[in-house]
Amino acid sequence: MSVFSAALPPHGGPDAAGVPLHDFSTNSNACGPCPEALRAVQQADATCYPDPAYTALRESLGAFHGVAPERIVLAGSASEFIHRITALAAQQGVRAVALPAHCYGDYPQAAQARGLALLRPPDAGSAGLQWACEPGSPQGLADPALGRWAQAVAGVDPAVPPVLRVLDCAYAPLRLDGAAWPGPSATSAPCWQLWTPNKALGLTGVRAAYAVAPPGSGAQVRALAALAPSWPVGAHGVAMLQAWVQPDVQRWRAASLVTLAAWKQRQLALCERLGWAVQGGSLANYFCALPPRGMQERDGAHLRAAGIKLRECTSFGLPGWVRLGVRSPAAQQALEMAWRARAPSAEKKDV
């Protein structure tokens, strides 16, 4: 492992060995890529700079969410926005960041890079920057922070500096529980909403995201713009985000959820056949499972050699568990065959 890769937070997806043939380690929509969105990206004019103000794109995204374009902040990716808004929080005097019990590694990485303390429930309420993810990763569960936010806002003290709250909506478009599409009122507490459509569209290689600012946050919007590099989103990212708001693309997304729900049930049944304990309650196209005796390093190496990658959850604070993105029946069959093909000694240890 290089010094550079060792410094990076763990991620799913391709690694030094290349693109896995059957990649359960990412939560990207396995029905993707969305044909209309892919076509838009392929036809993007990469010979020109985008409009540096992203005027048309912000108007489209604002209309999609029912807010003024001035409340849309473009970002190079969700990770870029996480680092930028954390930098803003530090600039404004925040000293601690509240995190979900288990969460995406860029939240703590961005905070630690700026010397901010990390707080988790039940001590998170005093932090000046607070994160929630709905549904959360890696478990796909509802985030209890939203309820705490609503209670905190109801009893807000005008003498206390305002809290910066960010709701990560990365997986909201991939909810499989039949919930209505979340809009600007996804939580009753004013908060930023961070959207990354590339997962729902099956185009995670296209790096582009945006945030919807809460009402009355014009000063923070301007401060974030001042912290951003020029053209944070390139031509291909602009094309993907413009496609995201189109009715045909949203119809494709909705139809894909039906397929993913059926595949998820097959995958849950596969885990049961393999003797893996499954954590229930996941609302999304992924869930956590615990192989017998936990995921061992030799298991991960064997599966990776067979073209299969799982997301081991030690970095999430769940050692031995794996997060599995829902994949096609063919990929599930490959996982079952590879798992059962482990050395007999490994099987005996798991009994």
Coordinates of C-alpha atoms in Angstrom, one line a residue:
M1 CA 0.0 0.0 0.0
S2 CA 1.4 3.4 -1.0
V3 CA 1.7 6.3 1.5
F4 CA -0.9 8.1 -0.5
S5 CA -3.5 5.3 -0.4
A6 CA -2.9 4.7 3.2
A7 CA -3.9 8.2 4.0
L8 CA -7.2 7.9 2.3
P9 CA -10.5 7.0 4.0
P10 CA -11.6 3.5 3.1
H11 CA -14.1 3.4 0.2
G12 CA -16.0 0.9 -1.8
G13 CA -15.6 0.5 -5.6
P14 CA -12.5 -0.1 -7.7
D15 CA -9.1 -0.4 -6.0
A16 CA -5.5 -1.1 -7.1
A17 CA -6.6 -4.4 -8.6
G18 CA -9.0 -2.6 -10.9
V19 CA -12.8 -2.7 -11.3
P20 CA -14.3 -5.7 -9.5
L21 CA -16.4 -8.0 -11.8
H22 CA -19.2 -8.1 -9.2
D23 CA -18.9 -5.1 -6.9
F24 CA -21.1 -5.3 -3.8
S25 CA -18.9 -2.7 -2.1
T26 CA -20.6 0.3 -3.7
N27 CA -24.2 1.5 -3.2
S28 CA -24.5 2.6 -6.9
N29 CA -27.8 1.7 -8.5
A30 CA -27.2 -1.8 -10.0
C31 CA -29.8 -1.1 -12.7
G32 CA -27.7 1.7 -14.1
P33 CA -26.4 3.5 -15.8
C34 CA -29.6 5.4 -16.6
P35 CA -29.6 5.5 -20.4
E36 CA -30.8 9.0 -20.7
A37 CA -28.3 10.4 -18.2
L38 CA -25.5 8.4 -19.8
R39 CA -26.4 9.8 -23.2
A40 CA -26.4 13.3 -21.8
V41 CA -22.9 12.8 -20.3
Q42 CA -21.5 11.3 -23.5
Q43 CA -22.8 14.2 -25.6
A44 CA -21.5 16.9 -23.2
D45 CA -19.3 19.5 -24.9
A46 CA -16.0 19.2 -23.1
T47 CA -14.3 21.7 -25.4
C48 CA -15.8 24.7 -23.4
Y49 CA -15.8 25.9 -19.8
P50 CA -19.2 25.7 -18.2
D51 CA -20.9 29.0 -17.2
P52 CA -18.9 29.8 -14.0
A53 CA -22.2 30.9 -12.2
Y54 CA -24.1 27.7 -13.5
T55 CA -27.1 30.0 -14.1
A56 CA -29.3 27.6 -16.1
L57 CA -28.3 24.6 -14.0
R58 CA -29.1 26.3 -10.7
E59 CA -32.5 27.4 -12.1
S60 CA -33.3 23.8 -13.1
L61 CA -32.3 22.4 -9.8
G62 CA -34.1 25.1 -7.9
A63 CA -37.3 24.4 -9.8
F64 CA -36.9 20.7 -9.2
H65 CA -36.7 21.2 -5.4
G66 CA -39.2 24.1 -5.4
V67 CA -36.7 26.7 -4.1
A68 CA -35.1 29.8 -5.5
P69 CA -32.0 29.3 -7.6
E70 CA -30.1 31.4 -5.1
R71 CA -30.4 28.5 -2.6
I72 CA -28.6 26.0 -4.9
V73 CA -24.8 25.5 -4.2
L74 CA -22.9 23.5 -6.8
A75 CA -20.1 21.2 -5.6
G76 CA -17.5 19.0 -7.3
S77 CA -18.8 16.0 -5.4
A78 CA -20.4 15.3 -2.0
S79 CA -17.0 14.8 -0.6
E80 CA -15.9 18.2 -1.9
F81 CA -18.9 19.9 -0.3
I82 CA -18.3 18.0 3.0
H83 CA -14.8 19.5 3.2
R84 CA -15.9 22.9 2.1
I85 CA -18.7 23.3 4.5
T86 CA -16.5 22.0 7.3
A87 CA -13.9 24.6 6.4
L88 CA -16.7 27.2 6.6
A89 CA -17.7 26.0 10.0
A90 CA -14.1 26.2 11.3
Q91 CA -13.8 29.6 9.8
Q92 CA -16.9 30.7 11.7
G93 CA -15.5 29.4 15.0
V94 CA -17.0 26.0 15.3
R95 CA -14.9 23.7 17.5
A96 CA -16.8 20.4 17.4
V97 CA -18.6 18.3 14.8
A98 CA -21.5 15.9 15.5
L99 CA -21.5 12.7 13.7
P100 CA -23.9 9.7 13.4
A101 CA -22.9 6.7 15.4
H102 CA -21.8 5.0 12.1
C103 CA -21.1 7.2 9.1
Y104 CA -19.3 8.1 5.9
G105 CA -15.6 8.6 6.5
D106 CA -15.3 12.0 4.9
Y107 CA -17.3 13.6 7.7
P108 CA -14.7 12.9 10.4
Q109 CA -11.8 13.2 8.0
A110 CA -12.8 16.8 7.0
A111 CA -13.2 17.7 10.7
Q112 CA -10.0 16.2 11.9
A113 CA -8.1 17.9 9.0
R114 CA -9.2 21.2 10.6
G115 CA -8.5 20.2 14.2
L116 CA -12.2 19.9 15.1
A117 CA -13.4 17.6 17.9
L118 CA -15.7 14.7 17.0
L119 CA -18.8 14.1 19.0
R120 CA -21.3 11.2 18.7
P121 CA -24.7 10.6 20.4
P122 CA -25.6 11.3 23.1
D123 CA -23.0 14.1 23.3
A124 CA -23.6 15.5 19.8
G125 CA -26.1 18.2 20.6
S126 CA -23.5 20.8 21.6
A127 CA -21.6 20.7 18.3
G128 CA -21.6 23.7 16.0
L129 CA -21.7 21.5 12.8
Q130 CA -24.0 18.6 12.9
W131 CA -24.3 15.8 10.3
A132 CA -27.2 13.4 9.5
C133 CA -27.7 10.9 6.7
E134 CA -31.1 9.7 5.7
P135 CA -31.1 6.8 5.2
G136 CA -27.7 6.3 6.8
S137 CA -24.7 4.3 5.6
P138 CA -23.7 1.6 6.1
Q139 CA -26.9 0.2 7.7
G140 CA -29.6 2.0 5.6
L141 CA -31.5 3.0 8.8
A142 CA -33.4 6.2 9.6
D143 CA -31.2 8.8 11.3
P144 CA -32.4 9.6 14.8
A145 CA -30.6 13.0 14.6
L146 CA -33.6 14.4 12.6
G147 CA -35.9 14.1 15.6
R148 CA -33.3 15.7 17.9
W149 CA -32.9 18.5 15.4
A150 CA -36.6 19.3 15.4
Q151 CA -36.7 19.3 19.2
A152 CA -33.6 21.6 19.3
V153 CA -35.1 24.1 16.9
A154 CA -38.3 24.2 18.8
G155 CA -36.4 25.2 22.0
V156 CA -33.8 27.4 20.3
D157 CA -32.2 30.1 22.5
P158 CA -31.6 33.3 20.5
A159 CA -28.5 34.0 22.6
V160 CA -26.8 30.8 21.4
P161 CA -24.9 30.9 18.0
P162 CA -26.9 29.1 15.3
V163 CA -25.9 25.5 14.6
L164 CA -24.9 24.5 11.1
R165 CA -26.9 21.3 10.2
V166 CA -26.3 19.2 7.0
L167 CA -28.6 16.4 5.9
D168 CA -26.8 14.0 3.5
C169 CA -29.5 12.9 1.0
A170 CA -27.1 10.6 -1.0
Y171 CA -29.4 7.6 -0.7
A172 CA -32.8 9.3 -0.4
P173 CA -33.5 8.6 -4.2
L174 CA -32.7 4.9 -3.6
R175 CA -35.1 4.3 -0.7
L176 CA -37.0 1.0 -1.3
D177 CA -39.6 1.4 1.5
G178 CA -42.1 3.2 -0.7
A179 CA -41.7 6.6 1.0
A180 CA -42.7 9.6 -0.9
W181 CA -39.9 11.5 -2.7
P182 CA -38.4 13.8 -0.1
G183 CA -38.6 17.5 -0.9
P184 CA -37.3 20.6 0.9
S185 CA -39.3 19.7 4.0
A186 CA -37.6 16.4 4.5
T187 CA -37.0 17.5 8.1
S188 CA -38.9 20.1 10.1
A189 CA -35.6 21.6 11.2
P190 CA -33.9 24.1 8.9
C191 CA -30.8 22.4 7.4
W192 CA -28.7 22.1 4.3
Q193 CA -29.6 19.2 2.0
L194 CA -26.7 17.6 0.1
W195 CA -27.6 15.7 -3.1
T196 CA -25.4 13.3 -5.1
P197 CA -27.5 11.9 -8.0
N198 CA -24.6 9.9 -9.5
K199 CA -25.4 6.9 -7.2
A200 CA -29.1 6.8 -8.1
L201 CA -28.2 7.1 -11.8
G202 CA -25.4 4.4 -11.7
L203 CA -22.8 7.0 -12.8
T204 CA -20.6 7.3 -9.8
G205 CA -17.6 8.1 -12.0
V206 CA -19.1 11.4 -12.8
R207 CA -18.3 13.7 -9.9
A208 CA -20.9 16.4 -9.3
A209 CA -23.2 17.3 -6.5
Y210 CA -25.3 20.2 -5.1
A211 CA -26.7 21.4 -1.9
V212 CA -30.0 23.1 -1.1
A213 CA -29.5 25.8 1.4
P214 CA -32.1 26.4 4.2
P215 CA -34.1 29.7 4.1
G216 CA -32.3 32.8 5.3
S217 CA -28.8 31.4 4.7
G218 CA -27.7 33.9 2.0
A219 CA -24.5 34.8 3.9
Q220 CA -23.4 31.2 4.2
V221 CA -24.1 30.6 0.5
R222 CA -21.9 33.6 -0.4
A223 CA -19.2 32.3 2.0
L224 CA -19.3 28.9 0.5
A225 CA -19.0 30.4 -3.0
A226 CA -15.9 32.3 -1.8
L227 CA -14.3 29.1 -0.6
A228 CA -15.0 27.2 -3.9
P229 CA -12.5 26.9 -6.7
S230 CA -13.5 28.2 -10.1
W231 CA -15.7 25.8 -12.1
P232 CA -16.1 23.1 -9.4
V233 CA -18.3 21.1 -11.7
G234 CA -17.1 20.3 -15.2
A235 CA -19.1 19.8 -18.4
H236 CA -19.9 16.1 -17.8
G237 CA -21.1 16.9 -14.2
V238 CA -23.3 19.7 -15.5
A239 CA -24.8 17.3 -18.1
M240 CA -25.6 14.7 -15.5
L241 CA -27.2 17.2 -13.1
Q242 CA -29.3 18.7 -15.9
A243 CA -30.4 15.2 -16.9
W244 CA -31.2 14.4 -13.2
V245 CA -34.2 16.8 -13.2
Q246 CA -35.8 15.5 -16.4
P247 CA -39.1 13.6 -16.1
D248 CA -37.8 10.6 -18.2
V249 CA -34.8 10.2 -15.9
Q250 CA -37.0 10.3 -12.8
R251 CA -39.3 7.7 -14.3
W252 CA -36.4 5.5 -14.9
R253 CA -35.2 5.9 -11.3
A254 CA -38.6 5.1 -10.0
A255 CA -38.9 2.0 -12.1
S256 CA -35.4 0.8 -11.1
L257 CA -36.5 0.8 -7.4
V258 CA -39.0 -1.9 -8.2
T259 CA -36.3 -4.1 -9.7
L260 CA -33.9 -3.3 -6.8
A261 CA -36.5 -4.2 -4.2
A262 CA -37.0 -7.7 -5.8
W263 CA -33.2 -8.2 -6.1
K264 CA -32.8 -7.1 -2.4
Q265 CA -35.2 -9.9 -1.3
R266 CA -33.2 -12.4 -3.3
Q267 CA -30.0 -11.2 -1.7
L268 CA -31.4 -11.3 1.8
A269 CA -32.4 -14.9 1.1
L270 CA -28.9 -15.6 -0.1
C271 CA -27.4 -14.3 3.1
E272 CA -29.7 -16.6 5.0
R273 CA -28.6 -19.6 3.0
L274 CA -25.0 -18.7 3.7
G275 CA -25.6 -18.4 7.4
W276 CA -24.9 -14.7 7.5
A277 CA -26.7 -12.7 10.1
V278 CA -28.5 -9.7 8.6
Q279 CA -29.2 -6.4 10.3
G280 CA -32.8 -5.6 9.6
G281 CA -34.5 -2.3 9.0
S282 CA -32.5 -1.1 5.9
L283 CA -34.6 1.4 3.9
A284 CA -32.3 1.4 0.9
N285 CA -30.5 -0.6 -1.7
Y286 CA -27.9 -1.9 0.7
F287 CA -27.7 -3.6 4.1
C288 CA -25.2 -4.9 6.6
A289 CA -24.5 -8.6 7.2
L290 CA -22.3 -10.6 9.5
P291 CA -20.7 -13.7 8.1
P292 CA -20.1 -16.6 10.6
R293 CA -17.2 -15.5 12.8
G294 CA -17.1 -12.2 11.0
M295 CA -15.4 -11.3 7.8
Q296 CA -11.8 -12.4 7.9
E297 CA -9.0 -11.0 5.9
R298 CA -8.6 -14.3 4.1
D299 CA -12.3 -14.2 3.1
G300 CA -12.0 -10.8 1.6
A301 CA -8.8 -11.8 -0.3
H302 CA -10.4 -14.9 -1.6
L303 CA -13.5 -13.1 -2.8
R304 CA -11.5 -10.3 -4.4
A305 CA -9.4 -12.9 -6.3
A306 CA -12.7 -14.3 -7.6
G307 CA -13.7 -10.9 -8.9
I308 CA -16.0 -10.0 -6.0
K309 CA -15.7 -7.1 -3.6
L310 CA -17.6 -6.5 -0.3
R311 CA -17.3 -3.4 1.9
E312 CA -15.9 -4.4 5.2
C313 CA -17.2 -2.2 7.9
T314 CA -14.4 -1.8 10.5
S315 CA -14.0 1.9 9.4
F316 CA -17.7 2.4 10.2
G317 CA -17.2 1.0 13.7
L318 CA -18.7 -2.4 12.9
P319 CA -15.7 -4.8 12.7
G320 CA -16.5 -8.2 11.1
W321 CA -19.6 -6.9 9.4
V322 CA -19.9 -6.2 5.6
R323 CA -22.1 -3.8 3.7
L324 CA -23.6 -5.3 0.6
G325 CA -25.0 -3.1 -2.2
V326 CA -27.9 -4.9 -3.8
R327 CA -26.7 -6.5 -7.1
S328 CA -28.2 -8.5 -9.9
P329 CA -29.1 -12.2 -9.5
A330 CA -26.1 -13.2 -11.6
A331 CA -23.8 -11.3 -9.3
Q332 CA -25.5 -12.9 -6.3
Q333 CA -24.9 -16.3 -7.8
A334 CA -21.2 -15.5 -8.3
L335 CA -20.9 -14.4 -4.6
E336 CA -22.5 -17.6 -3.4
M337 CA -20.3 -19.8 -5.5
A338 CA -17.2 -18.0 -4.5
W339 CA -18.1 -18.1 -0.8
R340 CA -18.8 -21.8 -0.9
A341 CA -15.5 -22.4 -2.8
R342 CA -13.4 -21.2 0.1
A343 CA -10.9 -23.7 1.6
P344 CA -12.6 -26.5 3.5
S345 CA -10.6 -25.4 6.6
A346 CA -12.3 -22.0 6.4
E347 CA -15.7 -23.6 6.2
K348 CA -15.0 -25.8 9.3
K349 CA -14.0 -22.8 11.3
D350 CA -17.2 -21.1 10.6
V351 CA -19.4 -23.9 11.8

